[in-house]
Short mmCIF file of C-alpha atoms in Angstrom, two decimals:
data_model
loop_
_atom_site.label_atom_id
_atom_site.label_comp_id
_atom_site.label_asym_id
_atom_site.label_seq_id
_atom_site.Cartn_x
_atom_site.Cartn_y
_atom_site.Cartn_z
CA UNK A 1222 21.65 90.86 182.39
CA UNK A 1223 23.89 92.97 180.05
CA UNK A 1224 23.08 93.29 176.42
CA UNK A 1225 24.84 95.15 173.93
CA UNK A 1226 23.38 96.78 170.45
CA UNK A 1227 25.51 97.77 167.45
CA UNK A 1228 23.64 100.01 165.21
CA UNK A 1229 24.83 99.64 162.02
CA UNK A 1230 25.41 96.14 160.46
CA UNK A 1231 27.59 96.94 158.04
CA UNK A 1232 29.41 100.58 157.49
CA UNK A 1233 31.37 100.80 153.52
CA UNK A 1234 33.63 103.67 153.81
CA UNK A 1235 35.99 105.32 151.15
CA UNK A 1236 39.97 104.72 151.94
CA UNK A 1237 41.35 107.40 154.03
CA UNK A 1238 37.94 108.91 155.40
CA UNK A 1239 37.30 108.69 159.21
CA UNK A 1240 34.78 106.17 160.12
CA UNK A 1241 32.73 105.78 163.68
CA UNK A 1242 31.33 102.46 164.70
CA UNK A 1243 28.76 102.81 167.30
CA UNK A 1244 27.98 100.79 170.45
CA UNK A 1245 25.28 101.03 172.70
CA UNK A 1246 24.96 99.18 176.33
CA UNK A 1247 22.69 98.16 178.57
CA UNK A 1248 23.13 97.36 182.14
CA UNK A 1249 21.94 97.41 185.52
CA UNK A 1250 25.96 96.81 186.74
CA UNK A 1251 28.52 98.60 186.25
CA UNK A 1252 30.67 96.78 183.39
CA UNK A 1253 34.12 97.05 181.11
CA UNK A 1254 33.89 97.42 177.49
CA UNK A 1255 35.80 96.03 174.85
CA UNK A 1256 36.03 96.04 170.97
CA UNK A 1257 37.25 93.03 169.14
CA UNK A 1258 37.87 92.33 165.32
CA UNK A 1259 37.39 89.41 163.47
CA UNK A 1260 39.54 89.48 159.86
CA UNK A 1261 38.32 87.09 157.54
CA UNK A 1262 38.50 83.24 158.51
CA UNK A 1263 40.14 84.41 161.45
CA UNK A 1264 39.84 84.88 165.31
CA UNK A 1265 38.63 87.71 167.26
CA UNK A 1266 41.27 90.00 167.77
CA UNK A 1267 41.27 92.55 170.99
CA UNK A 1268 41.73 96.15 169.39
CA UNK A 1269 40.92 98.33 172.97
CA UNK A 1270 38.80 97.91 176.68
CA UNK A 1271 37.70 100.22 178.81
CA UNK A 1272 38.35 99.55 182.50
CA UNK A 1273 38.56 102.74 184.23
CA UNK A 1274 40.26 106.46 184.21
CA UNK A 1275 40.31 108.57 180.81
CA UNK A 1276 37.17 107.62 178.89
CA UNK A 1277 38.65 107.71 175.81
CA UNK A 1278 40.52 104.80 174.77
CA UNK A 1279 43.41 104.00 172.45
CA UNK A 1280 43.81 100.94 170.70
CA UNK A 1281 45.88 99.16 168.36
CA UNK A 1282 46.11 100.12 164.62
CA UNK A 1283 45.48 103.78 165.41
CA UNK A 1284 41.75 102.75 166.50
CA UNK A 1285 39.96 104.36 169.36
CA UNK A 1286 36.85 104.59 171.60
CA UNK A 1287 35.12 106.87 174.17
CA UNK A 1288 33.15 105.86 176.89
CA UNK A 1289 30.05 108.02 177.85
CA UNK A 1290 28.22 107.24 180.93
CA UNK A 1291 25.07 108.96 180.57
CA UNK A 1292 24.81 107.93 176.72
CA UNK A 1293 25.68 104.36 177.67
CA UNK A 1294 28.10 104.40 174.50
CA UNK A 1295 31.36 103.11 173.49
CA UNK A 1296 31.94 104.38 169.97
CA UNK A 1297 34.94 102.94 168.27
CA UNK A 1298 36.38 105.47 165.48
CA UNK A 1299 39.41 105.75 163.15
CA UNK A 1300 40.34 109.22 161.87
CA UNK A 1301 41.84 107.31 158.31
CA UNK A 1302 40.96 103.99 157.28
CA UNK A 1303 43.09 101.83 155.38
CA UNK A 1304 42.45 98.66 153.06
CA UNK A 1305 43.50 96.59 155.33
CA UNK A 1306 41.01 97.77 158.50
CA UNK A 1307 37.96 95.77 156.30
CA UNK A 1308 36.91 93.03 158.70
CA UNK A 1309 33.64 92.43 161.36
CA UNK A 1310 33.93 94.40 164.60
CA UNK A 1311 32.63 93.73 167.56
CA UNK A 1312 31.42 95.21 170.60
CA UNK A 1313 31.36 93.67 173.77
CA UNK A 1314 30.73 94.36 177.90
CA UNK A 1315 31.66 92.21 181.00
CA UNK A 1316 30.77 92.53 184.78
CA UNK A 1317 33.27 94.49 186.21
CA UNK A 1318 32.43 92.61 189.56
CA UNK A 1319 31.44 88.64 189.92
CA UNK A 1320 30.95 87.19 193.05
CA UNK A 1321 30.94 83.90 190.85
CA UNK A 1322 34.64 84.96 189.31
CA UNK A 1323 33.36 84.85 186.09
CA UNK A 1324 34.19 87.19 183.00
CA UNK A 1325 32.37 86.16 180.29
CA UNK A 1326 32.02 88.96 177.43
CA UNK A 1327 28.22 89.37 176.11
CA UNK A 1328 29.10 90.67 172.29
CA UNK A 1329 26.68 92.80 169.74
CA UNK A 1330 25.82 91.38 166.39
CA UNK A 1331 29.23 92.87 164.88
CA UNK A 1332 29.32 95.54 162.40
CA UNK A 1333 30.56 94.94 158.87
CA UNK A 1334 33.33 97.50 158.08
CA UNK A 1335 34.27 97.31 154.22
CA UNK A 1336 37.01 100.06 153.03
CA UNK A 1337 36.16 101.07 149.72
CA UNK A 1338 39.56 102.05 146.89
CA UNK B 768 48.78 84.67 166.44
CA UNK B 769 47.17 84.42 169.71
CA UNK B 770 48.95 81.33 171.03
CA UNK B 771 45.46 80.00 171.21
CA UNK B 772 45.51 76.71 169.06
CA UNK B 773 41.78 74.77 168.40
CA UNK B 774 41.59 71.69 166.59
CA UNK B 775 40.28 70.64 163.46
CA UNK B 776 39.61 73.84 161.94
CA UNK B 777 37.00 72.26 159.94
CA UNK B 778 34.53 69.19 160.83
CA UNK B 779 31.80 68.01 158.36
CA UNK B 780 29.73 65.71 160.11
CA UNK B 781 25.66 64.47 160.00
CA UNK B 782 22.84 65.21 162.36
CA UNK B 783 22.99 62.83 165.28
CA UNK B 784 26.48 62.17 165.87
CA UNK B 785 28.86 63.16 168.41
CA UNK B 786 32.33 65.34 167.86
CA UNK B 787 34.73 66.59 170.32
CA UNK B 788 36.37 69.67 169.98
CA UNK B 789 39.70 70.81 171.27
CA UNK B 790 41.63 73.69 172.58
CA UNK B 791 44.93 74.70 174.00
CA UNK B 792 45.36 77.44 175.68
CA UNK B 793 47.45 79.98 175.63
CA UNK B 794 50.71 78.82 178.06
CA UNK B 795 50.10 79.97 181.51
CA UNK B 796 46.39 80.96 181.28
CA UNK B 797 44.70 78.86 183.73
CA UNK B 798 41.12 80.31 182.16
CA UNK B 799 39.41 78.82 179.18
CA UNK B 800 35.88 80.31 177.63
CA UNK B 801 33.92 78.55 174.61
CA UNK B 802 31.79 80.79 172.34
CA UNK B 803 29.69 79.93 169.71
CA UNK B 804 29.09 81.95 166.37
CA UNK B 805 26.54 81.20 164.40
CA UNK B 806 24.51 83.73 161.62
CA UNK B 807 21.18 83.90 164.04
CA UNK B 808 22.30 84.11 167.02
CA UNK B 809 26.01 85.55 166.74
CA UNK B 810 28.55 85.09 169.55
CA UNK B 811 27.33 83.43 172.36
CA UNK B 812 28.81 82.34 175.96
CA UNK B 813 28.63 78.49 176.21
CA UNK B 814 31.08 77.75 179.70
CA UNK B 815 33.86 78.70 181.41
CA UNK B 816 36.45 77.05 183.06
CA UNK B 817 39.26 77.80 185.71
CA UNK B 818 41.92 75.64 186.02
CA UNK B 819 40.45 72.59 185.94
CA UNK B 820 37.18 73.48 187.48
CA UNK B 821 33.70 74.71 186.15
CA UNK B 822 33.07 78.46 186.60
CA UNK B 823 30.16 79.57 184.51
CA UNK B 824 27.42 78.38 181.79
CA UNK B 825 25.64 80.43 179.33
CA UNK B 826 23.66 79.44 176.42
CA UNK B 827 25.01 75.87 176.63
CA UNK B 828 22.48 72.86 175.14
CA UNK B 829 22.30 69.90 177.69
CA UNK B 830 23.66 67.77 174.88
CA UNK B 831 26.55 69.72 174.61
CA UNK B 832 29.31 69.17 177.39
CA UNK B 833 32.92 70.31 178.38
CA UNK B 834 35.65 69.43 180.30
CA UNK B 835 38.82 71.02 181.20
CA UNK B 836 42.04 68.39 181.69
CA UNK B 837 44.90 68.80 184.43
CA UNK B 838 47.21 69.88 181.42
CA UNK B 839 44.98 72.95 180.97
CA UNK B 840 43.71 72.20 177.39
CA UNK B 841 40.04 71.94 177.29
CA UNK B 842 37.66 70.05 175.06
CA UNK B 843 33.84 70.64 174.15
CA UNK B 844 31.83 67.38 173.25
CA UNK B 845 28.58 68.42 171.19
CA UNK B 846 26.11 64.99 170.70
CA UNK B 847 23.02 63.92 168.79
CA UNK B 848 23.78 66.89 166.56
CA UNK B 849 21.17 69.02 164.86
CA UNK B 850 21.56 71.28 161.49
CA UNK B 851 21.10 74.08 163.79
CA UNK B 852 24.22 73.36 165.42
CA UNK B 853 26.15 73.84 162.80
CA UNK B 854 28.63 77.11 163.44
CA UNK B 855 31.68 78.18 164.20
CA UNK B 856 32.85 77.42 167.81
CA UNK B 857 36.12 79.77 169.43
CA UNK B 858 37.90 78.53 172.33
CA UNK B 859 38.97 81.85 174.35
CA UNK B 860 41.92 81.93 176.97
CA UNK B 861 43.14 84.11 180.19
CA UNK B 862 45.19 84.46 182.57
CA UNK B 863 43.18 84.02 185.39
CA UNK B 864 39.52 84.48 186.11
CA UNK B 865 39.70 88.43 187.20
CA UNK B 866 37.94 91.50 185.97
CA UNK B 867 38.93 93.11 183.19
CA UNK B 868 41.34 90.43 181.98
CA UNK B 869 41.90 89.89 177.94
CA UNK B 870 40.72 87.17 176.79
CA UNK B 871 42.32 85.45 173.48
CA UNK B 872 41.06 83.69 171.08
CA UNK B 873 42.01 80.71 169.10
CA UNK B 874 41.08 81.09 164.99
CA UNK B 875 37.71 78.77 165.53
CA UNK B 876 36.80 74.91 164.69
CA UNK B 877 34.15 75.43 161.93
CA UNK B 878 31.58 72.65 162.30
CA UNK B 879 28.66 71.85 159.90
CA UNK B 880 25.92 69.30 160.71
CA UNK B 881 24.60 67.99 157.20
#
């Protein structure tokens, strides 16, 4: 089974610093990683995955993530957070091989970004 | 916009009754996922299913069901509801049922069991 563990619950961070969100996995399969956020009242939204090839990982809104092996980590970061990046992220992993053909994504409890005026 | 739609966005209802839930995927994914958020347990993997066809089950309840029609659209039937049940329930989509593949999801049916 794969289980994924997001550190901090919720990260307040001043408008225009850099911010890291951090993810750690565990797995006895190899798996893809993925980072979703949720806005307020909203869907889950798919910001970046990791597949295969480079390990680190750009995303939409100027988000990205690297992908270390030997840490088991997939750290999502932002060098300049806006306003408008306040909203839940999550983490999340998936079999990257299912005899079964199924994908399902096992999340982490989310962290809690709020960006602070 | 995902072009995942889930229907009603909001459901009040009381412990022990029954409520369907819908989604339509998005058009052209044959895949559909249901999730359910809730503030103890977070996101969690109900079922899956591809085109038509069961593929996987999670967490899912035994009073809690789901069924996936020729047209694609899928619907979740939760019964004999509990407090505990109530949550927020996302309907996911793909394109398939391959590695790797995005999956979107619709903006939730809120449910709470009074």
């Amino acid at each position: 089974a794969q289980s994924v563990t997001q550190l901090d619950s919720q990260v307040p961070v001043f408008e225009e610093a850099p911010v890291e969100l951090r993810c750690n996995y565990s797995s006895s399969v190899s798996v893809y990683l993925f980072w979703y956020v949720q806005y307020p009242n909203q869907g889950l939204q798919l910001l970046l995955k990791y597949l295969s090839g480079s390990t680190l990982v750009k995303g939409i809104n100027g988000f990205e993530a690297e992908f270390n092996k030997s840490q088991t980590s997939f750290h999502l970061r932002k060098p300049s957070v806006h306003i408008s990046d306040t909203a839940e992220y999550f983490c999340a992993v998936s079999l990257s091989y299912s005899g079964a053909g199924s994908y399902q994504l096992t999340f982490g409890k989310g962290t809690k970004l709020s960006v602070i005026p | 916009d995902s072009g995942v739609t889930q229907t009603p966005k909001h459901l009040i209802t009381a412990t022990g009754q029954r409520v369907t839930l819908r989604c339509s995927p998005r058009s052209g994914d044959l895949s559909v996922y249901w999730y359910q958020q809730s503030l103890d347990q977070g996101l969690q993997f109900l079922i899956q299913y591809y085109n038509g066809e069961e593929r996987a089950k999670g967490n899912i309840l035994e009073r809690f069901s789901a069924q996936q029609f020729p047209d694609l659209h899928s619907e979740l039937n939760l019964s004999s509801l509990e407090l505990g049940d109530s949550a927020l329930y996302f309907c996911a989509s793909s394109v398939g049922a391959r590695e790797g593949e995005t999956q979107y999801f619709g903006p939730g049916t809120r449910l709470l069991v009074l």
